Short mmCIF file of C-alpha atoms in Angstrom, two decimals:
data_model
loop_
_atom_site.label_atom_id
_atom_site.label_comp_id
_atom_site.label_asym_id
_atom_site.label_seq_id
_atom_site.Cartn_x
_atom_site.Cartn_y
_atom_site.Cartn_z
CA MET A 274 -0.06 -0.36 -0.31
CA ILE A 275 0.98 3.31 -0.51
CA ALA A 276 2.14 5.13 3.42
CA LEU A 277 -0.80 7.21 4.54
CA GLU A 278 1.62 10.22 4.93
CA GLU A 279 2.37 10.13 1.06
CA TRP A 280 -1.34 9.91 0.52
CA ARG A 281 -1.77 12.49 2.76
CA LYS A 282 0.01 14.84 0.55
CA ALA A 283 -0.79 13.64 -2.75
CA ALA A 284 -4.35 14.51 -1.97
CA ARG A 285 -6.03 17.86 -3.90
CA SER A 286 -9.83 19.24 -2.74
CA PHE A 287 -12.64 21.06 -3.92
CA THR A 288 -16.40 22.26 -2.71
CA PHE A 289 -19.10 20.07 -2.55
CA ALA A 290 -22.40 21.96 -1.09
CA GLY A 291 -19.84 24.23 0.78
CA ASN A 292 -18.28 21.13 2.70
CA ARG A 293 -14.11 20.33 1.43
CA ILE A 294 -13.88 17.12 -0.39
CA ALA A 295 -10.71 15.32 -0.36
CA TYR A 296 -10.03 13.75 -3.99
CA TRP A 297 -6.81 12.27 -6.23
CA ALA A 298 -6.05 12.59 -9.28
CA PRO A 299 -4.06 12.79 -12.14
CA ASP A 300 -2.52 16.48 -12.57
CA ALA A 301 -2.07 15.75 -16.55
CA PRO A 302 -4.41 13.03 -17.22
CA GLN A 303 -2.71 11.66 -19.94
CA ALA A 304 -5.42 11.71 -23.43
CA HIS A 305 -4.87 7.98 -24.66
CA LYS A 306 -5.94 6.53 -20.75
CA PRO A 307 -9.80 6.04 -20.35
CA TRP A 308 -10.62 7.39 -16.76
CA LEU A 309 -11.89 4.98 -13.67
CA LEU A 310 -13.45 6.27 -10.72
CA LEU A 311 -13.09 4.28 -7.49
CA ILE A 312 -15.33 4.59 -4.62
CA HIS A 313 -14.48 3.34 -1.36
CA GLY A 314 -16.48 2.15 1.36
CA PHE A 315 -17.57 1.93 4.83
CA PRO A 316 -16.02 2.97 7.41
CA THR A 317 -12.92 3.38 5.35
CA SER A 318 -11.91 6.00 2.86
CA SER A 319 -9.55 5.64 -0.11
CA TRP A 320 -6.76 4.99 0.98
CA ASP A 321 -8.21 1.34 0.47
CA TRP A 322 -7.69 1.85 -2.85
CA SER A 323 -3.93 2.38 -2.66
CA ALA A 324 -2.74 -1.12 -2.86
CA LEU A 325 -3.67 -1.26 -6.43
CA TRP A 326 -3.19 2.14 -7.02
CA LEU A 327 0.56 2.47 -9.13
CA GLU A 328 -1.04 -0.59 -11.13
CA LEU A 329 -4.40 0.74 -12.00
CA GLU A 330 -3.15 3.88 -13.13
CA LYS A 331 -0.38 2.60 -15.56
CA HIS A 332 -3.89 2.06 -17.48
CA PHE A 333 -6.42 4.68 -16.33
CA ASN A 334 -6.54 8.35 -15.34
CA LEU A 335 -7.69 7.63 -11.95
CA ALA A 336 -9.92 9.45 -10.15
CA ALA A 337 -11.17 8.78 -6.33
CA LEU A 338 -12.67 10.89 -3.55
CA ASP A 339 -13.51 10.74 -0.06
CA MET A 340 -17.03 10.92 0.90
CA LEU A 341 -18.53 12.91 2.89
CA GLY A 342 -18.19 12.11 6.78
CA PHE A 343 -15.06 9.87 5.54
CA GLY A 344 -11.46 9.84 5.67
CA LEU A 345 -9.84 13.69 4.90
CA SER A 346 -13.20 15.23 3.63
CA ASP A 347 -15.24 17.92 5.63
CA LYS A 348 -17.27 15.78 8.15
CA PRO A 349 -20.48 17.86 9.29
CA ALA A 350 -22.68 16.55 12.27
CA THR A 351 -25.65 18.20 11.69
CA ILE A 352 -27.09 17.20 7.75
CA ARG A 353 -28.44 14.07 6.49
CA TYR A 354 -26.35 11.42 4.82
CA SER A 355 -27.80 9.97 2.11
CA ILE A 356 -26.75 7.62 -0.88
CA LEU A 357 -27.91 10.03 -3.15
CA ASP A 358 -26.47 13.08 -2.27
CA GLN A 359 -23.01 10.39 -2.24
CA ALA A 360 -23.86 9.53 -5.60
CA ASP A 361 -23.77 13.49 -6.66
CA LEU A 362 -20.62 14.41 -4.51
CA GLN A 363 -18.85 11.73 -7.71
CA GLU A 364 -20.68 13.04 -10.66
CA ALA A 365 -19.32 16.85 -9.10
CA LEU A 366 -16.37 15.45 -8.78
CA LEU A 367 -15.63 14.44 -12.70
CA GLU A 368 -17.27 17.41 -13.62
CA HIS A 369 -14.49 19.17 -11.89
CA LEU A 370 -12.04 17.55 -13.78
CA GLY A 371 -13.78 17.81 -17.35
CA VAL A 372 -14.32 13.86 -17.68
CA SER A 373 -17.02 13.20 -20.00
CA GLU A 374 -17.02 9.00 -19.91
CA ALA A 375 -15.08 6.90 -16.80
CA HIS A 376 -15.06 2.89 -15.40
CA LEU A 377 -16.10 2.22 -12.06
CA LEU A 378 -14.51 0.29 -9.31
CA VAL A 379 -16.89 -0.11 -6.11
CA HIS A 380 -16.34 -1.08 -2.65
CA ASP A 381 -18.83 -1.90 -0.35
CA TYR A 382 -20.78 1.49 0.64
CA GLY A 383 -19.38 2.35 -2.70
CA ASN A 384 -21.40 -0.34 -4.50
CA THR A 385 -24.56 1.53 -3.35
CA VAL A 386 -23.10 4.90 -4.82
CA GLY A 387 -22.28 2.91 -7.73
CA GLN A 388 -25.90 1.20 -8.07
CA GLU A 389 -27.31 4.97 -7.92
CA LEU A 390 -25.18 5.43 -10.37
CA LEU A 391 -25.66 3.07 -12.99
CA ALA A 392 -30.02 3.89 -12.23
CA ARG A 393 -29.21 7.51 -13.35
CA GLN A 394 -27.52 5.74 -16.53
CA ASN A 395 -30.17 3.63 -17.15
CA ASP A 396 -32.45 6.26 -16.59
CA ARG A 397 -30.24 8.52 -19.42
CA THR A 398 -29.75 11.61 -16.38
CA LEU A 399 -25.94 10.52 -15.70
CA SER A 400 -24.36 13.78 -16.15
CA PHE A 401 -21.23 11.06 -17.63
CA ALA A 402 -21.07 8.11 -19.49
CA LEU A 403 -20.45 5.15 -17.04
CA LYS A 404 -18.31 2.58 -19.16
CA SER A 405 -18.00 -0.46 -16.74
CA LEU A 406 -18.75 -0.86 -13.13
CA VAL A 407 -17.08 -3.62 -11.40
CA PHE A 408 -17.99 -4.19 -7.57
CA LEU A 409 -16.62 -5.83 -4.85
CA ASN A 410 -18.22 -6.75 -1.69
CA GLY A 411 -20.89 -5.05 -0.26
CA GLY A 412 -24.38 -4.99 0.20
CA LEU A 413 -25.98 -5.32 -3.40
CA PHE A 414 -29.06 -6.82 -2.46
CA PRO A 415 -30.46 -5.28 0.84
CA GLU A 416 -31.96 -8.70 2.01
CA GLN A 417 -28.24 -10.50 1.34
CA HIS A 418 -26.34 -8.10 3.83
CA ARG A 419 -25.46 -9.30 7.33
CA ALA A 420 -24.79 -6.38 9.18
CA ARG A 421 -22.79 -7.03 11.94
CA PRO A 422 -23.46 -5.60 15.61
CA ILE A 423 -21.69 -2.50 15.48
CA GLN A 424 -23.91 -1.66 13.07
CA LYS A 425 -27.41 -2.66 14.23
CA LEU A 426 -26.27 -0.64 17.38
CA GLY A 427 -25.12 2.19 15.85
CA LEU A 428 -28.47 2.23 14.06
CA SER A 429 -30.01 1.74 17.19
CA PRO A 430 -30.81 5.13 19.77
CA LEU A 431 -27.61 4.23 21.25
CA GLY A 432 -26.11 5.25 18.05
CA PRO A 433 -24.37 8.77 18.71
CA LEU A 434 -22.30 6.47 21.99
CA ILE A 435 -21.04 4.46 19.07
CA GLY A 436 -18.30 6.24 17.78
CA MET A 437 -17.73 7.49 21.09
CA MET A 438 -16.88 4.75 21.99
CA MET A 439 -14.86 3.02 19.38
CA THR A 440 -11.84 2.46 20.26
CA ARG A 441 -8.54 1.10 17.61
CA GLU A 442 -8.57 -2.17 19.37
CA LYS A 443 -12.32 -2.49 18.44
CA LEU A 444 -12.03 -1.74 15.14
CA ARG A 445 -9.25 -4.18 14.90
CA LYS A 446 -11.58 -6.79 16.32
CA ASN A 447 -13.66 -5.96 14.05
CA PHE A 448 -11.67 -6.24 10.66
CA ASP A 449 -10.19 -9.11 12.29
CA GLU A 450 -14.37 -11.12 11.74
CA ILE A 451 -14.71 -9.58 8.46
CA PHE A 452 -11.15 -10.29 6.73
CA GLY A 453 -10.10 -13.97 5.41
CA PRO A 454 -8.36 -16.69 7.86
CA ASP A 455 -4.52 -15.61 6.21
CA THR A 456 -5.25 -12.08 5.11
CA LYS A 457 -5.60 -9.72 8.25
CA ALA A 458 -4.95 -6.59 7.94
CA SER A 459 -1.40 -5.09 9.22
CA ASP A 460 -0.88 -3.30 12.37
CA ALA A 461 0.03 0.21 9.78
CA GLU A 462 -3.19 -0.65 7.80
CA ILE A 463 -5.31 -0.75 11.57
CA ASP A 464 -3.40 3.03 12.95
CA GLY A 465 -3.80 4.17 9.32
CA HIS A 466 -7.85 3.26 8.77
CA TRP A 467 -8.16 4.95 12.63
CA ALA A 468 -6.76 8.18 11.89
CA LEU A 469 -8.45 8.39 9.02
CA ILE A 470 -11.92 7.59 10.68
CA ASN A 471 -10.95 10.13 13.54
CA GLU A 472 -9.74 12.71 11.32
CA ASN A 473 -11.79 16.48 11.58
CA ASN A 474 -13.94 14.82 14.53
CA GLY A 475 -15.29 11.72 12.58
CA ARG A 476 -16.32 9.58 15.45
CA ARG A 477 -19.02 12.28 16.02
CA VAL A 478 -20.97 11.30 12.74
CA PHE A 479 -20.10 7.21 12.56
CA HIS A 480 -23.71 6.23 13.42
CA LYS A 481 -24.40 8.51 11.37
CA LEU A 482 -23.21 7.18 8.11
CA LEU A 483 -24.93 3.70 9.05
CA GLU A 484 -28.01 5.03 7.47
CA TYR A 485 -27.59 3.88 4.17
CA ILE A 486 -28.75 0.41 5.73
CA PRO A 487 -31.84 1.61 5.77
CA GLU A 488 -32.00 3.57 2.64
CA ARG A 489 -31.02 0.39 1.08
CA LYS A 490 -34.34 -1.55 2.07
CA VAL A 491 -36.35 2.09 0.89
CA MET A 492 -34.44 2.31 -2.56
CA ARG A 493 -34.43 -1.73 -3.40
CA SER A 494 -36.46 -1.66 -6.30
CA ARG A 495 -34.19 0.91 -8.00
CA TRP A 496 -30.43 -0.06 -6.97
CA VAL A 497 -31.60 -3.85 -7.45
CA GLY A 498 -33.65 -3.27 -10.73
CA ALA A 499 -30.37 -1.00 -11.75
CA LEU A 500 -27.84 -4.60 -11.76
CA LYS A 501 -30.72 -6.74 -13.86
CA ASN A 502 -31.29 -3.16 -16.11
CA ALA A 503 -28.12 -2.58 -16.94
CA THR A 504 -27.11 -0.91 -20.13
CA VAL A 505 -22.81 -1.82 -19.53
CA PRO A 506 -21.17 -4.27 -18.75
CA LEU A 507 -20.96 -5.25 -14.89
CA ARG A 508 -17.92 -7.78 -13.00
CA LEU A 509 -18.72 -8.64 -9.21
CA ILE A 510 -15.11 -9.31 -7.42
CA ASP A 511 -15.67 -11.26 -4.26
CA GLY A 512 -14.31 -12.77 -1.10
CA GLY A 513 -15.73 -15.69 -0.35
CA ALA A 514 -14.80 -15.70 3.33
CA ASP A 515 -16.60 -12.54 4.61
CA PRO A 516 -19.28 -12.79 6.97
CA VAL A 517 -21.27 -10.03 5.35
CA SER A 518 -21.08 -10.30 2.07
CA GLY A 519 -19.39 -13.54 0.84
CA ARG A 520 -19.87 -16.51 -0.81
CA HIS A 521 -23.76 -16.17 -0.02
CA LEU A 522 -23.79 -12.97 -1.83
CA TYR A 523 -21.72 -14.00 -4.85
CA ASP A 524 -24.15 -16.98 -5.04
CA TYR A 525 -27.48 -14.12 -4.73
CA TYR A 526 -25.80 -11.99 -7.77
CA LEU A 527 -25.57 -15.24 -10.35
CA THR A 528 -29.06 -16.20 -9.67
CA GLU A 529 -30.46 -12.51 -9.74
CA VAL A 530 -28.15 -10.59 -12.79
CA PRO A 531 -29.31 -11.24 -15.77
CA ASN A 532 -25.75 -12.65 -18.03
CA ALA A 533 -23.57 -12.65 -14.50
CA ASP A 534 -20.24 -12.14 -14.28
CA ALA A 535 -18.62 -12.91 -11.19
CA VAL A 536 -15.32 -14.65 -9.57
CA LEU A 537 -15.18 -15.56 -6.00
CA PHE A 538 -12.06 -16.24 -3.64
CA LYS A 539 -13.36 -18.54 -1.68
CA ASP A 540 -10.09 -17.53 0.82
CA ILE A 541 -10.72 -13.95 1.41
CA GLY A 542 -12.36 -11.93 3.26
CA HIS A 543 -14.83 -7.89 2.77
CA TYR A 544 -11.91 -5.93 1.74
CA PRO A 545 -10.07 -8.04 -1.60
CA GLN A 546 -8.39 -4.98 -2.87
CA THR A 547 -5.80 -4.88 0.53
CA GLU A 548 -5.84 -8.63 1.39
CA ALA A 549 -5.71 -10.49 -2.10
CA PRO A 550 -4.55 -6.99 -4.37
CA ALA A 551 -2.95 -8.99 -7.09
CA ARG A 552 -5.64 -11.61 -7.36
CA VAL A 553 -8.14 -7.86 -7.58
CA LEU A 554 -6.07 -6.19 -10.69
CA SER A 555 -5.83 -9.62 -12.33
CA ALA A 556 -9.48 -10.48 -12.44
CA PHE A 557 -10.36 -6.54 -13.09
CA PHE A 558 -7.82 -6.52 -16.23
CA GLU A 559 -8.54 -9.80 -17.56
CA PHE A 560 -12.47 -8.41 -17.27
CA HIS A 561 -11.31 -4.51 -19.27
CA ARG A 562 -9.64 -6.64 -21.17
CA LYS A 563 -12.83 -8.29 -22.76
CA LEU A 564 -13.73 -4.74 -23.34
CA ARG A 565 -10.69 -3.51 -24.83
CA THR A 566 -10.18 -0.85 -22.52
CA VAL A 567 -6.36 -2.01 -21.78
CA PRO A 568 -4.00 -4.13 -24.26
CA ALA A 569 -4.44 -7.98 -24.44
#
């Protein structure tokens, strides 16, 4: 992975709805390279992509941001956090960069943002042309999402206390439970995630970010429908050892999505991009070779 301090130094920013948003993109995009937008998950940040970044940027102009409430971006305590607004934010970034078309690679919470962008593509209301979409582990189907105890507690009346009670040790425990048996996060990764969660007093909004779980249920028809009616190529790359969205999600995806294209890593957990970056890159590039996005 790219060291966190190096990642911090590379961050740029723009303003969205009065909030400072941290993002990463090339200073001088190369015209011959397509754009790839990467969307991170909960409760982490775009630093999740740093293990893939250097290889991906050989073939793509990369763009990623820390969503509202995450990482190095602002974390306002007075707003309602919605997937719809986070999707607006992704569109705003590409508009800021002058990007008219892009491929997507998304994870966890970012899967749901990706589904909303896909729905807008299907509706022909998206401000850029979505060319393809690759999902990593995440709650694509609300009925298949197996929320962790801390997520359930965060949505309860005790929710405001959860962030303040969170510790690095509890983060380690929760991550160990969702990672593969032989691919646990390093101490440096845990330290980095913990620092980014705490950035800008982030623990005070920790519970508010969890509103995406009930929002998925309310918006199920639109977001699952986006998968079933997709007008662009899709692929799922899934870590099967993940108790949240592992093998059970992979199996369900194969039955629910027409002409489903999915890859399963049986021994990998919820964060394939950091647990098995080389395998994720192989599956991702193989998909894009079929699309002729990257050289064969």
